[in-house]
Tab-separated table of C-alpha atoms and ligand atoms in Angstrom:
chain	number	residue	atom	x	y	z
A	1	MET	CA	4.998	-17.441	23.539
A	2	ASN	CA	3.975	-16.584	26.953
A	3	ALA	CA	4.223	-12.567	27.250
A	4	LYS	CA	4.558	-12.674	31.041
A	5	ASN	CA	7.032	-14.888	31.260
A	6	PRO	CA	8.976	-13.754	27.905
A	7	SER	CA	11.556	-16.301	26.905
A	8	SER	CA	12.667	-14.443	23.210
A	9	GLU	CA	15.673	-13.273	24.861
A	10	GLN	CA	16.878	-16.656	25.677
A	11	LEU	CA	15.815	-17.731	22.092
A	12	ASP	CA	18.097	-14.893	20.880
A	13	VAL	CA	14.774	-13.757	18.936
A	14	LYS	CA	13.731	-9.942	19.041
A	15	PRO	CA	10.355	-9.630	20.305
A	16	ALA	CA	9.440	-7.642	17.255
A	17	ARG	CA	9.424	-10.792	15.521
A	18	SER	CA	8.157	-13.182	17.669
A	19	VAL	CA	4.625	-13.730	18.694
A	20	VAL	CA	2.610	-13.610	22.024
A	21	VAL	CA	-0.485	-16.044	22.094
A	22	GLU	CA	-2.605	-14.551	25.399
A	23	GLU	CA	-5.448	-15.432	27.114
A	24	ALA	CA	-5.287	-12.906	29.754
A	25	LEU	CA	-6.265	-9.572	29.397
A	26	ALA	CA	-3.163	-8.384	31.452
A	27	GLY	CA	-1.269	-10.708	28.987
A	28	VAL	CA	-2.111	-9.532	25.993
A	29	GLN	CA	-1.380	-5.330	27.358
A	30	ALA	CA	2.076	-6.947	28.461
A	31	GLY	CA	2.230	-8.103	25.114
A	32	ARG	CA	2.561	-4.945	23.043
A	33	ARG	CA	3.937	-3.211	26.344
A	34	ALA	CA	6.732	-5.335	25.478
A	35	GLY	CA	6.743	-5.086	21.562
A	36	PHE	CA	5.932	-7.968	19.938
A	37	GLY	CA	5.356	-8.131	16.526
A	38	MET	CA	1.782	-10.084	16.612
A	39	VAL	CA	-0.184	-10.619	19.972
A	40	VAL	CA	-2.834	-12.874	19.322
A	41	GLY	CA	-5.513	-13.413	21.873
A	42	VAL	CA	-7.703	-16.228	22.660
A	43	ASP	CA	-11.211	-16.049	23.089
A	44	ARG	CA	-12.338	-18.791	25.142
A	45	SER	CA	-15.506	-16.796	27.268
A	46	GLY	CA	-16.955	-14.324	24.791
A	47	HIS	CA	-14.373	-11.851	25.616
A	48	ALA	CA	-13.211	-10.712	21.964
A	49	GLN	CA	-13.838	-7.285	22.108
A	50	GLU	CA	-11.732	-6.834	25.771
A	51	LEU	CA	-9.069	-8.714	24.208
A	52	LYS	CA	-8.838	-6.386	21.126
A	53	ASP	CA	-8.860	-3.027	23.028
A	54	ALA	CA	-6.391	-4.635	25.174
A	55	GLY	CA	-3.852	-4.434	21.673
A	56	ALA	CA	-4.525	-7.536	20.279
A	57	HIS	CA	-3.799	-7.966	16.869
A	58	MET	CA	-5.889	-11.015	16.494
A	59	VAL	CA	-8.531	-13.018	18.072
A	60	VAL	CA	-9.087	-16.453	17.540
A	61	THR	CA	-11.606	-18.830	19.454
A	62	ASP	CA	-9.170	-21.736	19.028
A	63	LEU	CA	-5.823	-21.918	18.077
A	64	VAL	CA	-6.513	-24.455	14.819
A	65	GLU	CA	-8.060	-21.078	13.553
A	66	VAL	CA	-3.941	-20.018	13.098
A	67	SER	CA	-1.401	-20.939	10.596
A	68	VAL	CA	2.268	-19.769	10.046
A	69	ALA	CA	2.841	-19.218	6.416
A	70	GLN	CA	6.576	-18.917	6.457
A	71	GLU	CA	8.135	-16.608	9.075
A	72	VAL	CA	6.525	-13.875	11.344
A	73	ALA	CA	6.197	-10.914	9.836
A	74	PRO	CA	5.799	-7.526	12.128
A	75	ALA	CA	2.004	-7.125	12.452
A	76	ARG	CA	2.219	-2.909	12.928
A	77	ARG	CA	5.380	-0.787	13.271
A	78	ARG	CA	6.071	2.867	13.954
A	79	SER	CA	7.366	4.211	10.650
A	80	ASP	CA	10.562	6.061	11.885
A	81	GLU	CA	11.420	2.926	13.623
A	82	LEU	CA	11.788	0.390	10.613
A	83	PRO	CA	15.359	-0.302	9.520
A	84	SER	CA	16.621	1.346	6.241
A	85	ALA	CA	15.843	-0.892	3.225
A	86	LEU	CA	19.162	0.516	1.820
A	87	ALA	CA	21.211	-0.609	5.197
A	88	ALA	CA	19.500	-3.653	4.705
A	89	LEU	CA	20.573	-4.571	1.524
A	90	ALA	CA	22.156	-7.852	2.709
A	91	ASP	CA	19.192	-8.661	4.940
A	92	ILE	CA	17.187	-8.050	2.285
A	93	LYS	CA	19.490	-10.023	-0.434
A	94	ALA	CA	19.607	-12.757	1.932
A	95	ARG	CA	15.442	-13.117	2.260
A	96	MET	CA	15.062	-13.322	-1.770
A	97	LYS	CA	18.016	-15.820	-1.937
A	98	GLY	CA	16.726	-18.534	-4.457
A	99	ARG	CA	13.735	-16.803	-5.474
A	100	SER	CA	13.169	-14.003	-8.343
A	101	PRO	CA	12.073	-10.666	-7.110
A	102	ALA	CA	8.806	-8.964	-8.912
A	103	VAL	CA	8.735	-5.165	-7.879
A	104	PHE	CA	5.471	-3.026	-7.827
A	105	LEU	CA	5.715	0.805	-7.226
A	106	ASP	CA	3.735	3.358	-6.164
A	107	TYR	CA	4.058	6.836	-8.362
A	108	ASP	CA	2.609	9.856	-6.028
A	109	GLY	CA	5.688	10.414	-3.191
A	110	THR	CA	7.646	6.926	-4.099
A	111	LEU	CA	8.555	7.845	-7.922
A	112	THR	CA	8.431	11.370	-7.501
A	113	PRO	CA	7.772	13.824	-4.861
A	114	ILE	CA	4.597	14.872	-3.454
A	115	VAL	CA	4.116	18.292	-5.072
A	116	GLN	CA	1.563	21.056	-5.094
A	117	SER	CA	-0.880	19.504	-7.809
A	118	PRO	CA	-0.956	16.626	-9.246
A	119	GLU	CA	-0.351	17.681	-13.083
A	120	LEU	CA	3.454	18.983	-11.363
A	121	ALA	CA	4.785	15.260	-9.961
A	122	LEU	CA	7.056	14.393	-12.984
A	123	LEU	CA	9.301	11.188	-13.248
A	124	SER	CA	12.696	12.135	-13.495
A	125	ASP	CA	14.787	11.369	-15.959
A	126	ASP	CA	17.222	9.379	-13.585
A	127	MET	CA	13.862	7.910	-11.403
A	128	ARG	CA	13.182	6.284	-15.256
A	129	ASP	CA	16.878	5.535	-16.099
A	130	ALA	CA	16.490	3.566	-12.721
A	131	VAL	CA	12.938	2.063	-13.253
A	132	ARG	CA	14.199	0.846	-17.221
A	133	THR	CA	17.186	-0.910	-15.672
A	134	LEU	CA	15.532	-2.507	-13.448
A	135	ALA	CA	12.652	-4.122	-15.575
A	136	ARG	CA	15.043	-5.290	-17.553
A	137	ARG	CA	16.096	-7.909	-14.837
A	138	CYS	CA	12.410	-8.342	-13.516
A	139	THR	CA	8.623	-8.215	-13.564
A	140	VAL	CA	7.997	-4.184	-12.510
A	141	VAL	CA	4.645	-2.812	-12.146
A	142	VAL	CA	3.686	0.585	-11.510
A	143	MET	CA	0.890	0.616	-8.829
A	144	SER	CA	-1.188	4.093	-8.537
A	145	GLY	CA	-4.165	5.882	-7.275
A	146	ARG	CA	-3.835	7.656	-10.736
A	147	ASP	CA	-6.013	7.181	-13.696
A	148	LEU	CA	-4.492	4.663	-15.695
A	149	PRO	CA	-3.701	6.678	-18.840
A	150	ASP	CA	-2.200	9.455	-16.765
A	151	VAL	CA	0.323	7.156	-15.018
A	152	GLN	CA	1.394	5.352	-17.989
A	153	ALA	CA	1.867	8.847	-19.980
A	154	ARG	CA	3.771	9.669	-16.895
A	155	VAL	CA	6.337	6.926	-16.564
A	156	GLY	CA	6.372	6.487	-20.276
A	157	LEU	CA	7.896	3.059	-20.313
A	158	LYS	CA	6.799	-0.252	-22.805
A	159	ASP	CA	7.631	-3.017	-20.894
A	160	ILE	CA	6.300	-2.810	-17.494
A	161	VAL	CA	2.859	-3.239	-15.914
A	162	TYR	CA	0.763	-0.194	-14.981
A	163	GLY	CA	-2.336	-0.533	-12.310
A	164	GLY	CA	-4.799	2.781	-12.183
A	165	SER	CA	-7.716	3.686	-10.275
A	166	HIS	CA	-6.088	2.030	-7.131
A	167	GLY	CA	-5.804	-1.398	-9.098
A	168	PHE	CA	-9.040	-1.188	-10.281
A	169	GLU	CA	-7.832	-0.957	-13.919
A	170	ILE	CA	-4.367	-3.176	-14.838
A	171	PHE	CA	-2.377	-2.614	-18.238
A	172	GLY	CA	0.545	-4.737	-19.216
A	173	PRO	CA	2.847	-5.711	-22.182
A	174	GLN	CA	1.386	-8.113	-24.764
A	175	GLY	CA	-2.303	-6.769	-24.894
A	176	MET	CA	-2.993	-7.203	-20.966
A	177	HIS	CA	-5.766	-5.179	-20.173
A	178	PHE	CA	-7.720	-5.824	-16.997
A	179	GLU	CA	-10.651	-4.057	-15.301
A	180	GLN	CA	-12.058	-4.785	-12.057
A	181	GLU	CA	-15.017	-7.083	-13.043
A	182	GLN	CA	-17.629	-5.117	-10.872
A	183	GLY	CA	-16.102	-1.866	-11.252
A	184	GLY	CA	-18.390	-0.964	-14.294
A	185	GLU	CA	-21.528	-1.194	-12.620
A	186	PHE	CA	-20.159	1.456	-10.433
A	187	LEU	CA	-19.523	3.941	-13.226
A	188	PRO	CA	-23.016	6.082	-13.541
A	189	GLN	CA	-22.491	6.678	-9.593
A	190	LEU	CA	-18.995	7.638	-10.097
A	191	ASP	CA	-20.434	9.971	-12.756
A	192	ARG	CA	-23.122	11.331	-10.433
A	193	ALA	CA	-20.597	11.731	-7.331
A	194	GLU	CA	-18.457	13.548	-9.326
A	195	LEU	CA	-21.340	16.256	-10.551
A	196	ALA	CA	-22.251	16.642	-7.251
A	197	LEU	CA	-19.008	16.585	-5.900
A	198	ARG	CA	-18.057	19.803	-8.810
A	199	GLU	CA	-21.263	21.543	-8.004
A	200	ARG	CA	-21.069	21.246	-3.948
A	201	LEU	CA	-17.088	22.091	-3.671
A	202	GLY	CA	-15.887	23.711	-7.147
A	203	HIS	CA	-16.514	27.333	-5.845
A	204	VAL	CA	-13.679	26.520	-2.978
A	205	PRO	CA	-10.610	28.295	-3.848
A	206	GLY	CA	-7.352	25.906	-4.513
A	207	LEU	CA	-9.783	23.382	-4.342
A	208	LEU	CA	-9.353	20.071	-6.799
A	209	VAL	CA	-11.496	17.713	-8.279
A	210	GLU	CA	-9.963	15.158	-10.023
A	211	ARG	CA	-11.508	12.304	-11.641
A	212	LYS	CA	-9.874	8.783	-12.533
A	213	LYS	CA	-11.883	5.836	-14.050
A	214	TYR	CA	-12.560	4.321	-11.104
A	215	ALA	CA	-12.485	6.830	-8.581
A	216	ILE	CA	-12.539	10.573	-7.369
A	217	ALA	CA	-10.002	12.335	-5.699
A	218	VAL	CA	-10.904	15.312	-3.475
A	219	HIS	CA	-7.769	17.541	-3.330
A	220	PHE	CA	-7.518	19.867	-0.563
A	221	ARG	CA	-3.523	20.641	-0.667
A	222	LEU	CA	-4.421	24.274	-2.014
A	223	VAL	CA	-7.353	24.993	0.105
A	224	GLY	CA	-7.115	28.044	2.546
A	225	GLU	CA	-7.847	27.230	6.258
A	226	SER	CA	-11.007	29.073	6.423
A	227	ASP	CA	-12.742	26.891	3.659
A	228	LEU	CA	-10.626	23.364	4.655
A	229	GLU	CA	-13.670	22.721	7.308
A	230	ALA	CA	-16.367	22.620	4.865
A	231	VAL	CA	-14.587	20.229	2.186
A	232	GLU	CA	-15.141	16.765	4.334
A	233	PRO	CA	-19.036	17.305	5.063
A	234	ALA	CA	-18.886	17.620	1.928
A	235	VAL	CA	-17.606	14.930	0.461
A	236	ASN	CA	-19.388	12.832	3.070
A	237	ALA	CA	-23.177	14.500	1.869
A	238	VAL	CA	-22.381	13.392	-1.546
A	239	LEU	CA	-21.352	9.758	-0.508
A	240	ALA	CA	-24.668	9.842	2.022
A	241	ALA	CA	-26.434	10.192	-1.486
A	242	HIS	CA	-23.921	7.733	-3.231
A	243	PRO	CA	-24.304	4.668	-1.632
A	244	LYS	CA	-22.366	2.019	-3.218
A	245	LEU	CA	-19.501	4.500	-3.245
A	246	ARG	CA	-16.878	4.926	-0.562
A	247	LYS	CA	-14.438	7.596	0.852
A	248	THR	CA	-10.807	6.350	1.712
A	249	HIS	CA	-8.075	9.170	2.337
A	250	GLY	CA	-4.660	9.824	0.773
A	251	LYS	CA	-1.992	13.054	1.280
A	252	MET	CA	-4.114	15.938	1.415
A	253	ILE	CA	-7.403	13.933	-0.463
A	254	PHE	CA	-10.175	12.246	0.156
A	255	GLU	CA	-11.219	9.955	-2.439
A	256	VAL	CA	-14.342	8.322	-3.430
A	257	GLN	CA	-14.107	4.870	-4.573
A	258	PRO	CA	-16.759	2.026	-5.442
A	259	ASP	CA	-17.543	0.381	-1.789
A	260	ILE	CA	-16.287	-3.313	-3.085
A	261	ASP	CA	-13.255	-5.601	-1.379
A	262	TRP	CA	-10.610	-4.225	-3.970
A	263	ASP	CA	-7.581	-2.572	-3.522
A	264	LYS	CA	-3.954	-2.200	-4.015
A	265	GLY	CA	-3.409	-5.292	-1.983
A	266	ARG	CA	-6.300	-7.384	-3.836
A	267	ALA	CA	-4.795	-6.315	-7.487
A	268	MET	CA	-1.166	-7.271	-6.404
A	269	ILE	CA	-2.725	-10.553	-5.290
A	270	TRP	CA	-4.577	-11.036	-8.814
A	271	LEU	CA	-1.772	-9.576	-11.004
A	272	LEU	CA	0.638	-12.046	-9.233
A	273	GLY	CA	-1.319	-15.027	-10.305
A	274	LYS	CA	-2.118	-13.745	-13.793
A	275	LEU	CA	1.472	-13.177	-14.572
A	276	GLY	CA	2.271	-16.570	-13.149
A	277	LEU	CA	4.422	-15.071	-10.403
A	278	ALA	CA	2.213	-16.648	-7.248
A	279	GLN	CA	4.936	-19.295	-6.525
A	280	SER	CA	7.179	-19.874	-3.836
A	281	ASP	CA	10.350	-19.166	-5.706
A	282	VAL	CA	9.000	-15.383	-6.318
A	283	PHE	CA	10.051	-12.788	-3.976
A	284	VAL	CA	7.844	-9.666	-3.945
A	285	LEU	CA	9.145	-5.946	-3.142
A	286	TYR	CA	5.851	-3.113	-2.587
A	287	LEU	CA	7.218	0.207	-2.418
A	288	GLY	CA	4.877	2.650	-1.389
A	289	ASP	CA	4.076	5.844	0.981
A	290	ASP	CA	0.500	6.288	1.489
A	291	ILE	CA	-2.196	4.916	3.570
A	292	THR	CA	-3.407	3.210	0.131
A	293	ASP	CA	0.255	1.099	0.032
A	294	GLU	CA	-0.952	-0.227	3.442
A	295	ASP	CA	-3.327	-2.882	1.944
A	296	ALA	CA	-0.403	-4.538	-0.153
A	297	PHE	CA	2.095	-4.594	2.412
A	298	ARG	CA	-0.018	-6.722	4.875
A	299	SER	CA	-0.904	-8.666	2.037
A	300	LEU	CA	2.448	-9.294	1.504
A	301	ASN	CA	2.904	-9.674	5.343
A	302	ALA	CA	-0.004	-12.245	5.611
A	303	GLN	CA	0.865	-14.231	2.964
A	304	GLY	CA	4.839	-14.389	3.449
A	305	ASN	CA	6.080	-14.102	-0.265
A	306	GLY	CA	7.600	-10.570	-0.059
A	307	ILE	CA	8.665	-7.441	2.060
A	308	GLY	CA	6.420	-3.923	2.087
A	309	ILE	CA	9.419	-0.743	2.088
A	310	LEU	CA	7.941	2.426	3.183
A	311	VAL	CA	9.133	5.694	1.240
A	312	ARG	CA	8.223	7.671	5.457
A	313	ASP	CA	7.519	10.977	5.557
A	314	GLU	CA	5.246	11.544	9.407
A	315	PRO	CA	5.558	9.129	11.893
A	316	ARG	CA	3.160	7.010	11.519
A	317	ASP	CA	2.028	3.086	12.166
A	318	THR	CA	2.933	0.765	9.259
A	319	ALA	CA	2.778	-2.655	7.807
A	320	ALA	CA	6.091	-2.390	5.714
A	321	GLN	CA	9.417	-3.882	7.299
A	322	TYR	CA	11.763	-1.571	5.939
A	323	ALA	CA	11.739	2.057	4.798
A	324	LEU	CA	13.391	4.497	2.551
A	325	GLY	CA	13.836	8.060	3.265
A	326	SER	CA	13.523	10.291	0.131
A	327	ILE	CA	12.967	9.868	-3.507
A	328	GLU	CA	16.511	9.856	-4.242
A	329	GLU	CA	16.647	6.868	-1.716
A	330	VAL	CA	14.007	4.671	-3.584
A	331	ARG	CA	15.906	5.562	-6.674
A	332	ARG	CA	19.487	4.576	-5.001
A	333	PHE	CA	17.336	1.230	-4.068
A	334	LEU	CA	15.833	0.451	-7.304
A	335	THR	CA	19.426	0.765	-9.028
A	336	GLU	CA	21.000	-1.636	-6.197
A	337	LEU	CA	18.440	-3.847	-6.176
A	338	ALA	CA	18.956	-4.285	-10.311
A	339	THR	CA	22.673	-5.041	-10.027
A	340	LEU	CA	21.743	-7.717	-7.302
A	341	THR	CA	18.812	-9.504	-9.737
A	342	GLU	CA	21.027	-9.447	-12.829
A	343	GLY	CA	20.424	-12.793	-14.504
A	344	THR	CA	17.011	-13.933	-11.584
A	345	ARG	CA	14.511	-13.216	-14.151
A	346	ALA	CA	11.006	-15.044	-13.236
B	1	LIG	O1	-1.091	5.998	-5.539
B	1	LIG	P1	-0.322	6.624	-5.460
B	1	LIG	O2	0.560	6.469	-7.167
B	1	LIG	O3	1.013	7.471	-4.790
B	1	LIG	O4	-1.255	7.761	-6.180
B	1	LIG	C1	-2.127	8.481	-5.032
B	1	LIG	C2	-2.729	9.814	-5.445
B	1	LIG	O5	-1.670	10.947	-6.300
B	1	LIG	C3	-2.215	11.953	-5.927
B	1	LIG	O6	-1.886	12.822	-5.085
B	1	LIG	C4	-0.829	12.994	-4.515
B	1	LIG	O7	-0.262	13.587	-5.502
B	1	LIG	C5	-0.057	14.969	-5.742
B	1	LIG	C6	1.217	15.427	-6.541
B	1	LIG	O8	2.285	15.334	-5.743
B	1	LIG	C7	-0.366	15.855	-4.385
B	1	LIG	O9	-0.540	17.115	-4.876
B	1	LIG	C8	-1.754	15.220	-3.877
B	1	LIG	O10	-1.562	16.057	-2.229
B	1	LIG	C9	-1.073	14.093	-3.180
B	1	LIG	O11	-2.847	13.433	-2.480
B	1	LIG	C10	-2.962	12.040	-7.745
B	1	LIG	O12	-3.530	12.581	-7.740
B	1	LIG	C11	-4.246	10.967	-6.794
B	1	LIG	O13	-5.316	10.519	-8.238
B	1	LIG	C12	-3.627	9.769	-6.255
B	1	LIG	O14	-4.823	8.863	-5.809
């Protein structure tokens, strides 16, 4: 569809669910202004960077590089513009039709409210019941940035799968236990980086260094304003001395992780394969609130096998397709989903 002559209205298709393919910078800009779900720039004269700068979501040199997986999902949208997953239950049910669900849940900010420090984030009995009921109907995975034993103890349900350290370690029923194959190489570096972080930042009032097996979270939620600006440079200095590690961001935390191509999205895809759920008759729903959950939302959009549902707070860009406004809405959604999915277990 050409952005300068958009015909999505004539076709009765919303721009947000349409793709624009454009060679010209002006066309790319027009496509973004018109709110198209994806703008593909075609670089036939070595101007890929300009196309990206003009707002192209992706740039190809030939259209043979583009294929449509199943349906076109919006690339990135503002979180406050997303439809409510509760209000859109009928729509979601229609999209799931004939497919069995597999449900991935983030922990902090999704199953429990964000609170002042990690140990205070406790799962309510009501939420545990909702997850337990859903897990009787379909595969449920709790995929967390927390350490695996920590998230397992907090959720406390036997018949579900758990991912810890952002999917570097996975544990499930019937003895399933996976550790990302390269992860072990990074443990000595993580140990040294943890020590260095504690040395540099241990004295900062309110700062907490939380070690997970395959990641270190540096929490600054309770750090006073006068100490705040020293935190990131200290983390950067530790990273400079440990080049195999990288820094990511979460809610009032910096995370130090192995610098490899592994994240919650990759872990989700691996797990779907391992569980025999990487099939066209499975529909994946991933609920999460944080930046690290965006990797999973993007994977689902790319593969066309499910939807991301953002538990939203501050407005931001997201690859999720629906949103929920609170932890209580998450509980209600999971309860409704359990009812919808009765008898559909994959
Ligand atoms: O992937 P998740 O399960 O969402 O874990 C992400 C991080 O969550 C925790 O930190 C966050 O929640 C805390 C409790 O509400 C809050 O105090 C903190 O500011 C948040 O960043 C957890 O402690 C981290 O290890 C996880 O990586």
